[in-house]
Amino acid sequence: MNIFKKFIFSSFVRPFFLTFSIVVIILLMQFLWKYIDDLIGKGLEWYIIVELLWYSTITLIPIALPLAILLASMMLTGNLSENSELTALNSLGKPFTYIISPLFLFTLFISISSFGISNYAIPYANLKATTLMYDIMQKKLNINIQEKVFFSDIEGYSIRINKKTSNNLMEGIIIYDYTDKKGIKKIFSAETGKMSITNNNNFLLIDLYNGESYNESVDNDEEYILKTTFQQYNLAIDLSSFKMERTTSDRFSNRAKTMNIKQLNHTLDSLENESSFVDNNFMSSFLSTTQNTQANRKSKHYKKQHRKINIQESMKYFQNYQNKRAVLKKKINTFYVELHRKLTLPLACIIMLIIGAPIGAIIKKGGFGLPVVFSIFLFLLYHILSITTEKMVKKDLLEPLVGMWTSTVIMLIIGVILITMVNNNYFEKIWLKKY
């Protein structure tokens, strides 16, 4: 039977890693499609794109693992059932749980690894990916000067060309210089010209031929235009604004997705204390205001106008308290969502095995056909339930514990029912009675 367990294990591992790779690539393509507009046309170095994709891949691992386990387990038991190997094992007195026991140990190892990745690798990857994406979004577009259109992305300059020729020359060039930030003080116009960028990408070199320059000057409080004619004029424009500056990671280190469990618990304690302080401060201020109002009412000079002003101030104070309370509650729920997610995603690996293995035995089909359809449907059901309850938690419609574990408990119950029915040959008995 050790040979059989090795066979089960090897038959599961191969489709698991294949499915895992395919799912990661699909999710990575979805990420690229989402941010393609922010990446194109900015002249990014290849290693920056690779770095961004690497960090993004790490964040996708806990999502891809449950789906890979679900499909691989369904394909394995589907093949065994299709070839009547499950029936042969049952005739030997081996229950269905015996077949998936080696898979359970492997899945348990995957779940522990997923938890480690979620708690340690993903916070770091999210921090680096968020920082890098911010830097990319802040970077200006690459220089792309079009015909008969003013190009003003270079700070202090506006450039217009009339025509681009095939030999890398440009005709009808006009350049407005307002680098001193006091309006347009210099104008260059030339019949032809060439543009090039230095090797270190620090300067744009423009060689102008057969043109004129107009320079506004002031002499003895008199303004005049100085016109200069040239055969060749070399202009160097600073391109420092087009370089991508790398931001320090500390800027985004206070976000929930960039923290591990220890950091999340510490932040939640601070937020809970802050919430208690806001509540206590409001109650003490409210009691103090009430006592002052009652004391003033006994005074002979207390008028209706004063009473109205006090009511308005109390309403504003109460509204401010509600706004502060709502902001704090939303932040607390966000951190609780991230805390529970680090536990639910690793546990989802085991649940997907418990669901996928019996369904494969029921449908009696292996390969990438029917199991793919069932696995996608089941994972979408789990994902939709998770996303829906997560949004309800963030909107403060559900408690974090209830909202984040609802989908997990529902899928676990379904899995236990299915594996119990398959282990007791419930579907085989129905099939025999019917036919």
Short mmCIF file of C-alpha atoms in Angstrom, two decimals:
data_model
loop_
_atom_site.label_atom_id
_atom_site.label_comp_id
_atom_site.label_asym_id
_atom_site.label_seq_id
_atom_site.Cartn_x
_atom_site.Cartn_y
_atom_site.Cartn_z
CA MET A 1 0.00 0.00 0.00
CA ASN A 2 3.02 2.32 0.34
CA ILE A 3 3.46 2.05 -3.42
CA PHE A 4 -0.18 3.05 -3.86
CA LYS A 5 0.25 6.11 -1.64
CA LYS A 6 3.33 7.12 -3.62
CA PHE A 7 1.28 6.74 -6.80
CA ILE A 8 -1.51 8.90 -5.36
CA PHE A 9 0.97 11.53 -4.24
CA SER A 10 2.82 11.70 -7.59
CA SER A 11 -0.47 11.75 -9.52
CA PHE A 12 -1.59 14.74 -7.41
CA VAL A 13 1.64 16.76 -7.38
CA ARG A 14 2.08 17.02 -11.16
CA PRO A 15 -1.33 18.57 -11.97
CA PHE A 16 -1.08 20.66 -8.80
CA PHE A 17 2.08 22.48 -9.86
CA LEU A 18 0.85 22.76 -13.45
CA THR A 19 -2.47 24.25 -12.34
CA PHE A 20 -0.74 26.52 -9.84
CA SER A 21 1.54 27.93 -12.55
CA ILE A 22 -1.37 28.51 -14.94
CA VAL A 23 -3.47 30.26 -12.27
CA VAL A 24 -0.58 32.53 -11.25
CA ILE A 25 0.06 33.49 -14.89
CA ILE A 26 -3.66 34.24 -15.45
CA LEU A 27 -3.86 36.38 -12.29
CA LEU A 28 -0.62 38.14 -13.27
CA MET A 29 -2.04 38.92 -16.72
CA GLN A 30 -5.11 40.37 -14.99
CA PHE A 31 -2.81 42.59 -12.91
CA LEU A 32 -0.97 43.78 -16.04
CA TRP A 33 -4.25 44.47 -17.82
CA LYS A 34 -5.43 46.56 -14.86
CA TYR A 35 -2.30 48.73 -14.71
CA ILE A 36 -1.24 48.67 -18.37
CA ASP A 37 -2.12 52.35 -18.86
CA ASP A 38 0.20 53.34 -16.00
CA LEU A 39 3.14 51.34 -17.38
CA ILE A 40 3.07 52.06 -21.12
CA GLY A 41 4.93 55.02 -22.58
CA LYS A 42 7.10 55.86 -19.57
CA GLY A 43 10.38 54.39 -20.74
CA LEU A 44 10.72 52.10 -17.72
CA GLU A 45 13.79 49.90 -17.41
CA TRP A 46 13.21 46.17 -17.85
CA TYR A 47 14.39 45.37 -14.34
CA ILE A 48 11.74 47.69 -12.83
CA ILE A 49 8.99 45.77 -14.67
CA VAL A 50 10.49 42.45 -13.53
CA GLU A 51 10.69 43.71 -9.94
CA LEU A 52 7.03 44.79 -10.01
CA LEU A 53 5.92 41.45 -11.48
CA TRP A 54 7.95 39.53 -8.88
CA TYR A 55 6.34 41.34 -5.96
CA SER A 56 2.90 40.94 -7.55
CA THR A 57 3.48 37.21 -8.06
CA ILE A 58 4.23 36.73 -4.36
CA THR A 59 0.93 38.40 -3.40
CA LEU A 60 -0.99 36.03 -5.72
CA ILE A 61 0.37 32.78 -4.22
CA PRO A 62 -2.21 32.35 -1.37
CA ILE A 63 -5.06 32.91 -3.87
CA ALA A 64 -3.70 30.49 -6.46
CA LEU A 65 -2.93 27.64 -4.02
CA PRO A 66 -6.57 26.77 -3.06
CA LEU A 67 -7.68 26.73 -6.69
CA ALA A 68 -4.72 24.55 -7.69
CA ILE A 69 -5.48 22.05 -4.88
CA LEU A 70 -9.18 22.01 -5.78
CA LEU A 71 -8.55 21.22 -9.45
CA ALA A 72 -5.70 18.76 -8.84
CA SER A 73 -7.68 16.75 -6.26
CA MET A 74 -10.73 16.71 -8.52
CA MET A 75 -8.66 15.49 -11.49
CA LEU A 76 -7.00 12.76 -9.42
CA THR A 77 -10.13 11.23 -7.89
CA GLY A 78 -11.99 11.76 -11.16
CA ASN A 79 -9.40 9.62 -12.98
CA LEU A 80 -9.49 6.95 -10.27
CA SER A 81 -13.27 6.83 -10.35
CA GLU A 82 -13.43 6.84 -14.15
CA ASN A 83 -11.08 3.84 -14.31
CA SER A 84 -13.06 2.00 -11.55
CA GLU A 85 -9.99 2.06 -9.29
CA LEU A 86 -12.02 3.56 -6.44
CA THR A 87 -14.47 0.66 -6.71
CA ALA A 88 -11.60 -1.81 -6.54
CA LEU A 89 -10.23 -0.12 -3.42
CA ASN A 90 -13.65 -0.12 -1.78
CA SER A 91 -13.94 -3.86 -2.44
CA LEU A 92 -10.69 -4.26 -0.50
CA GLY A 93 -12.30 -2.48 2.43
CA LYS A 94 -10.37 0.77 2.00
CA PRO A 95 -12.53 3.84 2.61
CA PHE A 96 -12.32 7.00 0.58
CA THR A 97 -10.54 8.81 3.43
CA TYR A 98 -7.67 6.30 3.09
CA ILE A 99 -7.13 7.41 -0.50
CA ILE A 100 -6.88 11.11 0.30
CA SER A 101 -4.80 10.71 3.48
CA PRO A 102 -1.45 11.30 1.69
CA LEU A 103 -3.04 14.28 -0.07
CA PHE A 104 -4.17 15.67 3.27
CA LEU A 105 -0.62 15.62 4.66
CA PHE A 106 0.70 17.37 1.55
CA THR A 107 -2.11 19.93 1.68
CA LEU A 108 -1.41 20.54 5.37
CA PHE A 109 2.19 21.33 4.46
CA ILE A 110 0.96 23.67 1.68
CA SER A 111 -1.39 25.41 4.15
CA ILE A 112 1.43 26.01 6.64
CA SER A 113 3.61 27.36 3.83
CA SER A 114 0.75 29.58 2.66
CA PHE A 115 0.38 30.98 6.17
CA GLY A 116 4.10 31.73 6.31
CA ILE A 117 3.94 33.50 2.96
CA SER A 118 0.82 35.46 4.00
CA ASN A 119 2.31 36.54 7.32
CA TYR A 120 5.89 37.32 6.30
CA ALA A 121 6.46 37.48 2.53
CA ILE A 122 3.24 39.17 1.39
CA PRO A 123 3.41 42.19 3.76
CA TYR A 124 6.94 42.90 2.49
CA ALA A 125 5.89 42.31 -1.15
CA ASN A 126 2.83 44.55 -0.76
CA LEU A 127 4.97 47.29 0.76
CA LYS A 128 7.53 47.13 -2.05
CA ALA A 129 4.90 46.77 -4.81
CA THR A 130 2.83 49.70 -3.49
CA THR A 131 5.91 51.92 -3.22
CA LEU A 132 7.15 50.94 -6.67
CA MET A 133 3.70 51.42 -8.25
CA TYR A 134 3.45 54.86 -6.67
CA ASP A 135 6.84 55.83 -8.11
CA ILE A 136 5.80 54.57 -11.56
CA MET A 137 2.55 56.54 -11.48
CA GLN A 138 4.42 59.70 -10.46
CA LYS A 139 6.87 59.32 -13.33
CA LYS A 140 6.10 61.42 -16.41
CA LEU A 141 5.48 59.90 -19.81
CA ASN A 142 8.43 59.32 -22.10
CA ILE A 143 9.31 62.10 -24.54
CA ASN A 144 7.11 61.73 -27.62
CA ILE A 145 6.90 64.93 -29.64
CA GLN A 146 4.24 64.76 -32.35
CA GLU A 147 3.85 66.89 -35.45
CA LYS A 148 1.96 70.22 -35.14
CA VAL A 149 1.25 69.67 -31.45
CA PHE A 150 2.87 71.59 -28.58
CA PHE A 151 4.80 69.28 -26.24
CA SER A 152 4.77 70.84 -22.74
CA ASP A 153 5.69 67.93 -20.46
CA ILE A 154 9.24 69.25 -20.01
CA GLU A 155 9.14 71.76 -17.18
CA GLY A 156 9.79 75.32 -18.44
CA TYR A 157 9.57 74.53 -22.17
CA SER A 158 6.98 74.10 -24.93
CA ILE A 159 8.17 72.55 -28.16
CA ARG A 160 6.39 72.36 -31.50
CA ILE A 161 7.59 70.84 -34.76
CA ASN A 162 5.90 71.13 -38.10
CA LYS A 163 7.19 67.96 -39.72
CA LYS A 164 9.36 64.91 -39.05
CA THR A 165 11.49 63.68 -41.97
CA SER A 166 12.81 60.19 -42.63
CA ASN A 167 16.48 61.09 -42.00
CA ASN A 168 15.77 61.95 -38.32
CA LEU A 169 15.51 65.67 -39.07
CA MET A 170 12.68 67.95 -37.98
CA GLU A 171 11.36 70.97 -39.83
CA GLY A 172 9.64 74.12 -38.60
CA ILE A 173 10.75 74.05 -34.97
CA ILE A 174 9.43 76.51 -32.37
CA ILE A 175 10.57 76.45 -28.72
CA TYR A 176 9.12 78.62 -25.95
CA ASP A 177 11.37 79.05 -22.91
CA TYR A 178 9.73 80.08 -19.61
CA THR A 179 12.17 78.49 -17.16
CA ASP A 180 12.39 81.64 -15.04
CA LYS A 181 8.64 81.31 -14.30
CA LYS A 182 7.93 84.92 -15.30
CA GLY A 183 6.22 84.23 -18.56
CA ILE A 184 7.75 83.48 -21.95
CA LYS A 185 11.07 85.32 -22.06
CA LYS A 186 12.81 83.42 -24.91
CA ILE A 187 11.58 82.06 -28.22
CA PHE A 188 13.59 79.94 -30.63
CA SER A 189 12.51 79.22 -34.18
CA ALA A 190 14.48 77.25 -36.76
CA GLU A 191 13.99 75.79 -40.21
CA THR A 192 15.46 72.39 -39.29
CA GLY A 193 16.89 70.63 -36.27
CA LYS A 194 17.91 67.39 -34.59
CA MET A 195 17.11 65.97 -31.15
CA SER A 196 19.01 63.43 -29.08
CA ILE A 197 19.22 62.33 -25.44
CA THR A 198 22.49 61.89 -23.55
CA ASN A 199 23.56 58.39 -22.55
CA ASN A 200 22.70 59.02 -18.89
CA ASN A 201 19.24 60.38 -19.89
CA ASN A 202 19.92 63.62 -18.02
CA PHE A 203 19.63 66.08 -20.93
CA LEU A 204 17.74 66.52 -24.17
CA LEU A 205 20.11 67.96 -26.80
CA ILE A 206 18.50 70.04 -29.54
CA ASP A 207 20.60 71.26 -32.49
CA LEU A 208 18.83 74.08 -34.35
CA TYR A 209 19.84 75.20 -37.87
CA ASN A 210 19.06 78.42 -39.75
CA GLY A 211 16.86 80.15 -37.25
CA GLU A 212 16.22 83.10 -35.00
CA SER A 213 15.93 83.68 -31.26
CA TYR A 214 13.94 86.34 -29.46
CA ASN A 215 14.99 87.34 -25.96
CA GLU A 216 13.03 89.79 -23.82
CA SER A 217 15.50 92.03 -21.96
CA VAL A 218 15.30 94.99 -19.58
CA ASP A 219 17.79 97.87 -19.63
CA ASN A 220 17.34 101.05 -17.56
CA ASP A 221 13.74 100.08 -16.79
CA GLU A 222 13.04 99.80 -20.51
CA GLU A 223 11.93 96.52 -22.02
CA TYR A 224 13.01 95.52 -25.51
CA ILE A 225 13.19 92.38 -27.65
CA LEU A 226 16.65 91.21 -28.65
CA LYS A 227 16.55 89.38 -31.98
CA THR A 228 19.45 87.08 -32.89
CA THR A 229 19.95 85.19 -36.14
CA PHE A 230 21.97 81.99 -36.13
CA GLN A 231 23.08 79.25 -38.47
CA GLN A 232 23.44 76.72 -35.65
CA TYR A 233 22.35 76.85 -32.03
CA ASN A 234 22.80 74.07 -29.47
CA LEU A 235 20.27 73.82 -26.65
CA ALA A 236 20.52 71.44 -23.66
CA ILE A 237 17.29 70.85 -21.69
CA ASP A 238 17.32 69.23 -18.25
CA LEU A 239 15.29 66.00 -18.09
CA SER A 240 15.48 65.38 -14.35
CA SER A 241 11.69 65.62 -14.08
CA PHE A 242 11.37 62.53 -16.32
CA LYS A 243 13.47 60.32 -14.07
CA MET A 244 11.71 57.90 -11.74
CA GLU A 245 12.58 58.72 -8.14
CA ARG A 246 12.36 55.83 -5.70
CA THR A 247 10.31 56.60 -2.59
CA THR A 248 11.24 55.11 0.77
CA SER A 249 9.03 52.21 1.90
CA ASP A 250 8.22 53.92 5.22
CA ARG A 251 5.64 56.03 3.43
CA PHE A 252 3.24 53.07 3.09
CA SER A 253 4.29 50.98 6.10
CA ASN A 254 1.17 51.92 8.10
CA ARG A 255 -1.24 50.16 5.73
CA ALA A 256 -2.94 46.92 6.77
CA LYS A 257 -1.70 44.94 3.76
CA THR A 258 1.93 45.71 4.63
CA MET A 259 1.77 44.28 8.16
CA ASN A 260 2.16 40.84 9.69
CA ILE A 261 -0.05 39.44 12.47
CA LYS A 262 2.07 40.90 15.27
CA GLN A 263 2.02 44.37 13.73
CA LEU A 264 -1.71 44.13 13.02
CA ASN A 265 -2.50 43.22 16.63
CA HIS A 266 -0.33 46.08 17.90
CA THR A 267 -2.07 48.55 15.56
CA LEU A 268 -5.51 47.22 16.53
CA ASP A 269 -4.71 47.72 20.21
CA SER A 270 -3.73 51.33 19.50
CA LEU A 271 -6.90 51.93 17.47
CA GLU A 272 -9.10 50.36 20.16
CA ASN A 273 -7.47 52.59 22.79
CA GLU A 274 -7.98 55.63 20.58
CA SER A 275 -11.64 54.68 20.10
CA SER A 276 -12.12 54.34 23.86
CA PHE A 277 -10.46 57.71 24.40
CA VAL A 278 -12.83 59.36 21.89
CA ASP A 279 -15.85 57.78 23.61
CA ASN A 280 -14.72 58.81 27.09
CA ASN A 281 -13.85 62.31 25.94
CA PHE A 282 -17.28 62.72 24.35
CA MET A 283 -19.11 61.47 27.46
CA SER A 284 -17.16 63.76 29.80
CA SER A 285 -17.70 66.77 27.54
CA PHE A 286 -21.40 65.93 27.15
CA LEU A 287 -21.91 65.68 30.93
CA SER A 288 -20.00 68.92 31.49
CA THR A 289 -22.11 70.74 28.87
CA THR A 290 -25.33 69.36 30.39
CA GLN A 291 -24.38 70.52 33.87
CA ASN A 292 -23.45 74.00 32.60
CA THR A 293 -26.75 74.27 30.72
CA GLN A 294 -28.76 73.31 33.79
CA ALA A 295 -26.86 75.86 35.88
CA ASN A 296 -27.44 78.60 33.31
CA ARG A 297 -31.16 77.90 33.15
CA LYS A 298 -31.44 78.88 36.80
CA SER A 299 -29.86 82.24 35.96
CA LYS A 300 -32.20 85.19 35.33
CA HIS A 301 -30.18 86.34 32.30
CA TYR A 302 -30.46 83.05 30.46
CA LYS A 303 -32.40 83.69 27.24
CA LYS A 304 -33.95 81.53 24.52
CA GLN A 305 -31.29 82.68 22.06
CA HIS A 306 -28.54 81.31 24.32
CA ARG A 307 -30.46 78.05 24.62
CA LYS A 308 -30.66 77.75 20.82
CA ILE A 309 -26.92 78.40 20.42
CA ASN A 310 -26.10 75.75 23.02
CA ILE A 311 -28.29 73.20 21.22
CA GLN A 312 -26.59 73.94 17.88
CA GLU A 313 -23.13 73.60 19.40
CA SER A 314 -24.12 70.31 21.02
CA MET A 315 -25.43 68.99 17.70
CA LYS A 316 -22.18 69.94 15.91
CA TYR A 317 -20.11 68.33 18.64
CA PHE A 318 -22.18 65.15 18.46
CA GLN A 319 -21.87 65.07 14.67
CA ASN A 320 -18.09 65.46 14.90
CA TYR A 321 -17.98 62.63 17.41
CA GLN A 322 -20.00 60.38 15.09
CA ASN A 323 -17.67 61.17 12.16
CA LYS A 324 -14.56 60.39 14.23
CA ARG A 325 -16.17 57.19 15.50
CA ALA A 326 -17.11 56.11 11.96
CA VAL A 327 -13.58 56.74 10.63
CA LEU A 328 -12.00 54.80 13.49
CA LYS A 329 -14.48 51.93 13.12
CA LYS A 330 -13.80 51.66 9.39
CA LYS A 331 -10.05 51.60 10.02
CA ILE A 332 -10.41 48.96 12.76
CA ASN A 333 -12.56 46.76 10.50
CA THR A 334 -10.00 47.06 7.68
CA PHE A 335 -7.22 45.83 9.96
CA TYR A 336 -9.39 42.99 11.28
CA VAL A 337 -10.19 41.92 7.71
CA GLU A 338 -6.50 41.66 6.91
CA LEU A 339 -5.83 39.81 10.17
CA HIS A 340 -8.50 37.16 9.54
CA ARG A 341 -7.53 36.83 5.87
CA LYS A 342 -4.08 35.60 6.90
CA LEU A 343 -5.84 32.66 8.57
CA THR A 344 -8.73 31.95 6.18
CA LEU A 345 -6.64 31.70 2.97
CA PRO A 346 -4.28 28.99 4.30
CA LEU A 347 -7.27 27.08 5.72
CA ALA A 348 -8.96 27.33 2.31
CA CYS A 349 -6.31 24.94 0.92
CA ILE A 350 -7.51 22.14 3.21
CA ILE A 351 -11.18 22.96 2.56
CA MET A 352 -10.67 22.84 -1.22
CA LEU A 353 -9.15 19.36 -0.88
CA ILE A 354 -12.12 18.21 1.22
CA ILE A 355 -14.51 19.55 -1.46
CA GLY A 356 -12.55 18.70 -4.61
CA ALA A 357 -11.69 15.07 -3.86
CA PRO A 358 -15.29 13.82 -3.32
CA ILE A 359 -16.64 15.83 -6.27
CA GLY A 360 -14.04 14.18 -8.53
CA ALA A 361 -15.24 10.79 -7.32
CA ILE A 362 -18.86 11.78 -7.97
CA ILE A 363 -18.48 13.17 -11.52
CA LYS A 364 -16.13 10.28 -12.51
CA LYS A 365 -14.20 12.40 -14.99
CA GLY A 366 -10.50 13.25 -14.98
CA GLY A 367 -8.36 15.53 -17.13
CA PHE A 368 -8.89 19.22 -17.79
CA GLY A 369 -12.49 18.92 -18.96
CA LEU A 370 -15.33 18.66 -16.47
CA PRO A 371 -13.09 19.11 -13.38
CA VAL A 372 -12.04 22.55 -14.63
CA VAL A 373 -15.68 23.62 -14.97
CA PHE A 374 -16.59 22.40 -11.48
CA SER A 375 -13.46 23.81 -9.85
CA ILE A 376 -13.94 27.26 -11.38
CA PHE A 377 -17.60 27.29 -10.32
CA LEU A 378 -16.83 26.23 -6.74
CA PHE A 379 -13.90 28.61 -6.34
CA LEU A 380 -15.96 31.50 -7.73
CA LEU A 381 -18.71 30.63 -5.23
CA TYR A 382 -16.18 30.70 -2.39
CA HIS A 383 -14.55 33.90 -3.68
CA ILE A 384 -17.87 35.73 -4.17
CA LEU A 385 -18.98 34.77 -0.65
CA SER A 386 -15.65 35.96 0.76
CA ILE A 387 -15.69 39.28 -1.11
CA THR A 388 -19.35 39.96 -0.24
CA THR A 389 -18.94 39.31 3.48
CA GLU A 390 -15.63 41.23 3.50
CA LYS A 391 -17.34 44.31 2.06
CA MET A 392 -20.11 43.97 4.62
CA VAL A 393 -17.49 43.96 7.37
CA LYS A 394 -15.83 47.08 5.97
CA LYS A 395 -19.24 48.79 5.85
CA ASP A 396 -19.79 47.77 9.48
CA LEU A 397 -22.77 45.58 8.62
CA LEU A 398 -21.16 42.43 10.04
CA GLU A 399 -18.71 41.70 12.81
CA PRO A 400 -15.22 40.92 11.44
CA LEU A 401 -15.18 37.41 12.95
CA VAL A 402 -18.56 36.51 11.44
CA GLY A 403 -17.97 38.15 8.08
CA MET A 404 -14.50 36.77 7.40
CA TRP A 405 -15.27 33.20 8.47
CA THR A 406 -18.76 32.77 6.96
CA SER A 407 -17.55 31.56 3.54
CA THR A 408 -14.97 29.26 5.17
CA VAL A 409 -17.54 27.63 7.47
CA ILE A 410 -20.09 27.20 4.65
CA MET A 411 -17.55 25.54 2.33
CA LEU A 412 -16.26 23.38 5.18
CA ILE A 413 -19.77 22.10 5.91
CA ILE A 414 -20.31 21.33 2.22
CA GLY A 415 -16.97 19.51 2.08
CA VAL A 416 -17.66 17.41 5.19
CA ILE A 417 -21.10 16.41 3.84
CA LEU A 418 -19.63 15.44 0.45
CA ILE A 419 -16.73 13.45 1.86
CA THR A 420 -19.08 11.63 4.27
CA MET A 421 -21.44 10.69 1.43
CA VAL A 422 -18.62 9.45 -0.79
CA ASN A 423 -16.95 7.58 2.07
CA ASN A 424 -20.23 5.72 2.72
CA ASN A 425 -20.77 5.03 -1.00
CA TYR A 426 -24.03 6.94 -0.87
CA PHE A 427 -24.00 7.84 -4.58
CA GLU A 428 -23.05 4.29 -5.59
CA LYS A 429 -26.04 2.94 -3.69
CA ILE A 430 -28.39 5.42 -5.40
CA TRP A 431 -26.88 4.47 -8.77
CA LEU A 432 -27.41 0.75 -8.15
CA LYS A 433 -31.02 1.21 -6.99
CA LYS A 434 -31.82 3.32 -10.05
CA TYR A 435 -30.26 1.03 -12.60
#
